[in-house]
Coordinates of C-alpha atoms in Angstrom, one line a residue:
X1 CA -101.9 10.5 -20.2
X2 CA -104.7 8.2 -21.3
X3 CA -104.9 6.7 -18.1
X4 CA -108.8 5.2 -16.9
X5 CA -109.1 4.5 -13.0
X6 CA -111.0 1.3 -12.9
X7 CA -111.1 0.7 -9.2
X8 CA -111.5 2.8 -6.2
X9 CA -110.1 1.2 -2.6
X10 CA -110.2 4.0 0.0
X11 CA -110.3 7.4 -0.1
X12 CA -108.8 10.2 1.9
X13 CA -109.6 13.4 2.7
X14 CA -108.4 16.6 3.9
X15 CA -109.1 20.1 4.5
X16 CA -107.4 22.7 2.2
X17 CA -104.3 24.1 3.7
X18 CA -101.6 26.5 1.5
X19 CA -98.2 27.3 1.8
X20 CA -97.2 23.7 3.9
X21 CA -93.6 23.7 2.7
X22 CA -93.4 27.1 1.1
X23 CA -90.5 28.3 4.1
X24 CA -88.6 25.2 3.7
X25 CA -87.9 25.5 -0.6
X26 CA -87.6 28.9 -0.5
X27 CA -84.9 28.9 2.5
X28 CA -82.9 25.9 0.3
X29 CA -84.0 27.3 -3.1
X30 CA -82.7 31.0 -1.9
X31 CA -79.3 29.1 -1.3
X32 CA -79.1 27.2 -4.3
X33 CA -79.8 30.2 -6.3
X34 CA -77.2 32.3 -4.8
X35 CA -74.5 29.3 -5.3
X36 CA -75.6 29.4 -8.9
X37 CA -73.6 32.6 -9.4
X38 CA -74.3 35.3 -11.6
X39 CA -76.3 34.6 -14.7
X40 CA -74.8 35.0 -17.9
X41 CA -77.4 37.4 -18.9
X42 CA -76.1 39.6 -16.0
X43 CA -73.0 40.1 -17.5
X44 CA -71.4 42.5 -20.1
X45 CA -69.5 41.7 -23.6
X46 CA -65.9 41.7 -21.4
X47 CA -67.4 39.3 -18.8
X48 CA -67.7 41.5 -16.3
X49 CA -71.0 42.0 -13.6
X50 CA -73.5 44.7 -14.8
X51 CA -74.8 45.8 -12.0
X52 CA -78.2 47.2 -13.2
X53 CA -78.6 43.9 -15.3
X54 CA -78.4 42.2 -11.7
X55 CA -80.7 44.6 -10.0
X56 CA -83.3 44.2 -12.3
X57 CA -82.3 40.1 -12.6
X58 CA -82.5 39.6 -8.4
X59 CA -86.2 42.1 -9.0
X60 CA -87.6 39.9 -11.5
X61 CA -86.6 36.1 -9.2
X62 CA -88.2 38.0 -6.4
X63 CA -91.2 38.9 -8.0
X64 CA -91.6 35.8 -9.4
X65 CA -90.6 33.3 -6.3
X66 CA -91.1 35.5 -3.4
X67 CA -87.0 35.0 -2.9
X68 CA -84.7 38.1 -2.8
X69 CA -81.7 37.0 -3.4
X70 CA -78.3 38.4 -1.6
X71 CA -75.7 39.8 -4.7
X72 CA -73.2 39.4 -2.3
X73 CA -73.8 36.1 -1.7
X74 CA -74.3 35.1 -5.9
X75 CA -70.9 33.3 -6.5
X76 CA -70.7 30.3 -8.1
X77 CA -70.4 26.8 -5.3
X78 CA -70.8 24.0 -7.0
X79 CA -70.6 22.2 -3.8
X80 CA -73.2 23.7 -2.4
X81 CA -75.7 24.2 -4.9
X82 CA -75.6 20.3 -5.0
X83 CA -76.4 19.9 -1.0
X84 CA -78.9 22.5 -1.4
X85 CA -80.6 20.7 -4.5
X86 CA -80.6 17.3 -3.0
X87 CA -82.2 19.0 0.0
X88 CA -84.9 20.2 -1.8
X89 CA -85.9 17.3 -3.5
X90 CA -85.0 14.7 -0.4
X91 CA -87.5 16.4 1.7
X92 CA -90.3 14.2 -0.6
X93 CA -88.8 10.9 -0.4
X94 CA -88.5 11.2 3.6
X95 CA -92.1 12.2 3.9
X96 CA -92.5 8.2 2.6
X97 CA -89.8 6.7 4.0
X98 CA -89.3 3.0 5.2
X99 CA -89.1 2.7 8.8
X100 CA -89.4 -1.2 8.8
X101 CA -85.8 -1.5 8.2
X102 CA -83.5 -4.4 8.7
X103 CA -81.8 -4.6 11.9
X104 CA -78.3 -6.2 12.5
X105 CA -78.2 -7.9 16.0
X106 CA -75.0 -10.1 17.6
X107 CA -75.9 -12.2 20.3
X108 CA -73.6 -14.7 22.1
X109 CA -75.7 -16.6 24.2
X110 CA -78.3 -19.1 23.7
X111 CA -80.8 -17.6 26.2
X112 CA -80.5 -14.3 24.0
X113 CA -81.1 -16.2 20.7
X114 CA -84.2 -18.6 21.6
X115 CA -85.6 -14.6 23.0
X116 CA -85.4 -13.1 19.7
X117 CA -86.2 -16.1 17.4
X118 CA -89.6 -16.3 19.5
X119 CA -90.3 -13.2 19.9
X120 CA -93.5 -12.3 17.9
X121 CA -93.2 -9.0 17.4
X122 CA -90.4 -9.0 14.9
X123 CA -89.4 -11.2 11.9
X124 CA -86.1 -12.7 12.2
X125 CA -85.1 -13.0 8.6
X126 CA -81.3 -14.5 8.6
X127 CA -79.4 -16.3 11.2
X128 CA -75.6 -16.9 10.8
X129 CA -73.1 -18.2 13.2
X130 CA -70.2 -16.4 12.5
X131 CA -68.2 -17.9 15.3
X132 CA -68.8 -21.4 17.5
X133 CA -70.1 -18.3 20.4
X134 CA -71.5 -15.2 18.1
X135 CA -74.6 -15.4 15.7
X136 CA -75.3 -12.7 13.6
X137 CA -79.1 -12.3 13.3
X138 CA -81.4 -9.7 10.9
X139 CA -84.8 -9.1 11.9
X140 CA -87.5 -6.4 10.9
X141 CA -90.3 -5.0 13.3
X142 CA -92.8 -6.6 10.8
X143 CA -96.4 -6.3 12.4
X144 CA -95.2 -4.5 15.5
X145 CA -94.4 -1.1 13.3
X146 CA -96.2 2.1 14.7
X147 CA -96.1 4.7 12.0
X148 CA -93.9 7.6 13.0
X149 CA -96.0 11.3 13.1
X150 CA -94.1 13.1 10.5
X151 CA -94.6 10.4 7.4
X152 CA -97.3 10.9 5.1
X153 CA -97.4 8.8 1.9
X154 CA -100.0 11.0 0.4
X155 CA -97.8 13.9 0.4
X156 CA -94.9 12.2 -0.4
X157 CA -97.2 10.5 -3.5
X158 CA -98.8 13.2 -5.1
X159 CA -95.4 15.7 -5.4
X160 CA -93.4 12.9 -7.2
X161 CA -96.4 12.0 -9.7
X162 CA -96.4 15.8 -10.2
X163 CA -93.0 15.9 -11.1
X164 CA -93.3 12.5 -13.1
X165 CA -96.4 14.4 -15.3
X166 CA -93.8 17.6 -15.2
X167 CA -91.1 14.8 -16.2
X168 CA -92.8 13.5 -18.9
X169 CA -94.1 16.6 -20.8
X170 CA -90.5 17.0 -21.8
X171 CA -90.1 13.3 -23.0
X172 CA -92.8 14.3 -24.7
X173 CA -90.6 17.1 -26.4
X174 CA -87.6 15.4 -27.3
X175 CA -89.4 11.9 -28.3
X176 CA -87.2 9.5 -30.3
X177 CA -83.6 12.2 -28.8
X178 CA -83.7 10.9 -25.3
X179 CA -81.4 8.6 -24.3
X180 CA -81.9 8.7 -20.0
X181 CA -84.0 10.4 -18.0
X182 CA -84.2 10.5 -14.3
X183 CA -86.5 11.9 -11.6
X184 CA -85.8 15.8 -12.5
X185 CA -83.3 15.4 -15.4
X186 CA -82.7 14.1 -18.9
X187 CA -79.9 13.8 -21.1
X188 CA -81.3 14.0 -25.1
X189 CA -79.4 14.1 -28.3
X190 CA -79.6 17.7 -29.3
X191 CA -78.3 18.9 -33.5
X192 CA -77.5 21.9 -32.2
X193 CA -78.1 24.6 -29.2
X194 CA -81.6 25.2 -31.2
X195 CA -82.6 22.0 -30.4
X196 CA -82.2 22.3 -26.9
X197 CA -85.4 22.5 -24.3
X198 CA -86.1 25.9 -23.2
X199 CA -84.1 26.9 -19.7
X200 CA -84.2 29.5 -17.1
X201 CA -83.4 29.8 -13.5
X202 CA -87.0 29.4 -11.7
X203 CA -88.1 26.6 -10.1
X204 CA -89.5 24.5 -11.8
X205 CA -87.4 25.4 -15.0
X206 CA -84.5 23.0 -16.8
X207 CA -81.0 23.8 -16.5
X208 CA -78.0 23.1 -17.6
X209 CA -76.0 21.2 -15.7
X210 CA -73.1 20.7 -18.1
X211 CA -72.6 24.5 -17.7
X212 CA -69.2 25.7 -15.4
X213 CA -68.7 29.8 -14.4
X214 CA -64.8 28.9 -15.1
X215 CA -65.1 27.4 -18.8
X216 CA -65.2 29.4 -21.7
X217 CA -67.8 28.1 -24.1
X218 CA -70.6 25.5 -24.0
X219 CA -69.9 21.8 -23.4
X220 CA -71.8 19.6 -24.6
X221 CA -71.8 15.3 -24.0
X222 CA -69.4 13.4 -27.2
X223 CA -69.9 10.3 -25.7
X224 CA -72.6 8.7 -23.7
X225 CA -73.0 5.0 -21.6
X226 CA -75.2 3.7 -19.5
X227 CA -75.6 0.4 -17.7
X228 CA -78.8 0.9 -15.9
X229 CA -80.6 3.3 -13.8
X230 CA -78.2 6.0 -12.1
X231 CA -75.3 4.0 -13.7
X232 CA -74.2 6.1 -16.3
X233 CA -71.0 8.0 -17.7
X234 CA -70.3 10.5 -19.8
X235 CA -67.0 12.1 -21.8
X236 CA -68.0 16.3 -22.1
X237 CA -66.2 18.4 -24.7
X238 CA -66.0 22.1 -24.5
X239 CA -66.8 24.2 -27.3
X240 CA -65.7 27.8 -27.8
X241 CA -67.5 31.0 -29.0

């Protein structure tokens, strides 16, 4: 990345442990799988489930994640395959999450108010008098914030650079084609389906989330807009073979 550390502040260490989170993704990545549906690969020329091209499919995923997969539970969810993906990569962010948060107080006596403005364990950080008898006050722990047992920045840290290096080796790729990118997705300008990065349905591997079990075809992105990060639209056409 051409990146030179030039300072050193504190370091932290600790012992070598394996497999801290390896029971949490594979119980939400099992799910997500299975909501999937069955791959097009496992299918025959009239659209219909082969059942030894499944076999050796749900083999090869469980060889290669330690996941067997349930065929009677691989239909296609939509729904759920989007809980289970935001469960998987929420886990992270709440590892590092804020806990000095603002808090929203009323208080309708003066006694109460002179309390909490001199209190000097929190920060009051807005006062408004909503009525001539009721303030509405905001005020964050500030200084008086113990850390809660299950946050850990490091952790929290080091998986999302991971995935930004991860991120960035298909930027990388695409150069001059992307047009947005986002923590674990990007949307690129792509001639045709041989310009496309190279998918599969590990984790760790790009999909496509354009793709629908009910639609015919390929659909692909006509039109894109976007007004900042997260802010984005798209118009999809669907092309058939």
């Amino acid at each position: 990345m051409g990146y030179k550390v030039l300072e050193v502040y504190e370091i932290y260490h600790f012992k070598h442990r394996g497999k801290i989170f390896d029971t949490y993704v594979d119980t939400f990545m099992k799910l997500k799988q299975e909501s999937s549906g069955i791959p097009a690969r496992c299918l025959d020329s009239e659209g219909e489930i082969d059942k030894e091209k499944l076999s050796l499919y749900i083999e090869e995923y469980f060889e290669h994640e330690g996941v067997r997969l349930d065929p009677d539970k691989m239909s296609y969810n939509p729904g759920q395959r989007t809980v289970m993906k935001a469960l998987l990569n929420s886990i992270w962010g709440k590892l590092a999450q804020n806990e000095d948060t603002t808090v929203v107080s009323f208080v309708d006596t003066m006694d109460e108010l002179l309390e909490m403005v001199n209190n000097r364990t929190i920060k009051v950080t807005s006062l408004d008098f909503i009525s001539n008898n009721v303030a509405r006050t905001t005020h964050r722990k500030g200084c008086s914030l113990t850390p809660l047992q299950n946050r850990n920045v490091i952790v929290a840290s080091f998986v999302t650079a991971y995935a930004c290096l991860e991120l960035y080796k298909y930027l990388e790729i695409l150069g001059k084609n992307v047009l947005y990118y986002d923590t674990d997705s990007v949307i690129y300008f792509a001639g045709d389906d041989d310009d496309c990065l190279e998918r599969g349905e590990y984790l760790g591997d790009m999909t496509d989330e354009l793709y629908e079990k009910d639609v015919k075809g390929k659909k692909w992105i006509e039109q894109f807009c976007a007004a900042g990060q997260k802010h984005i639209r798209i118009e999809q056409t669907n092309i058939l073979e």
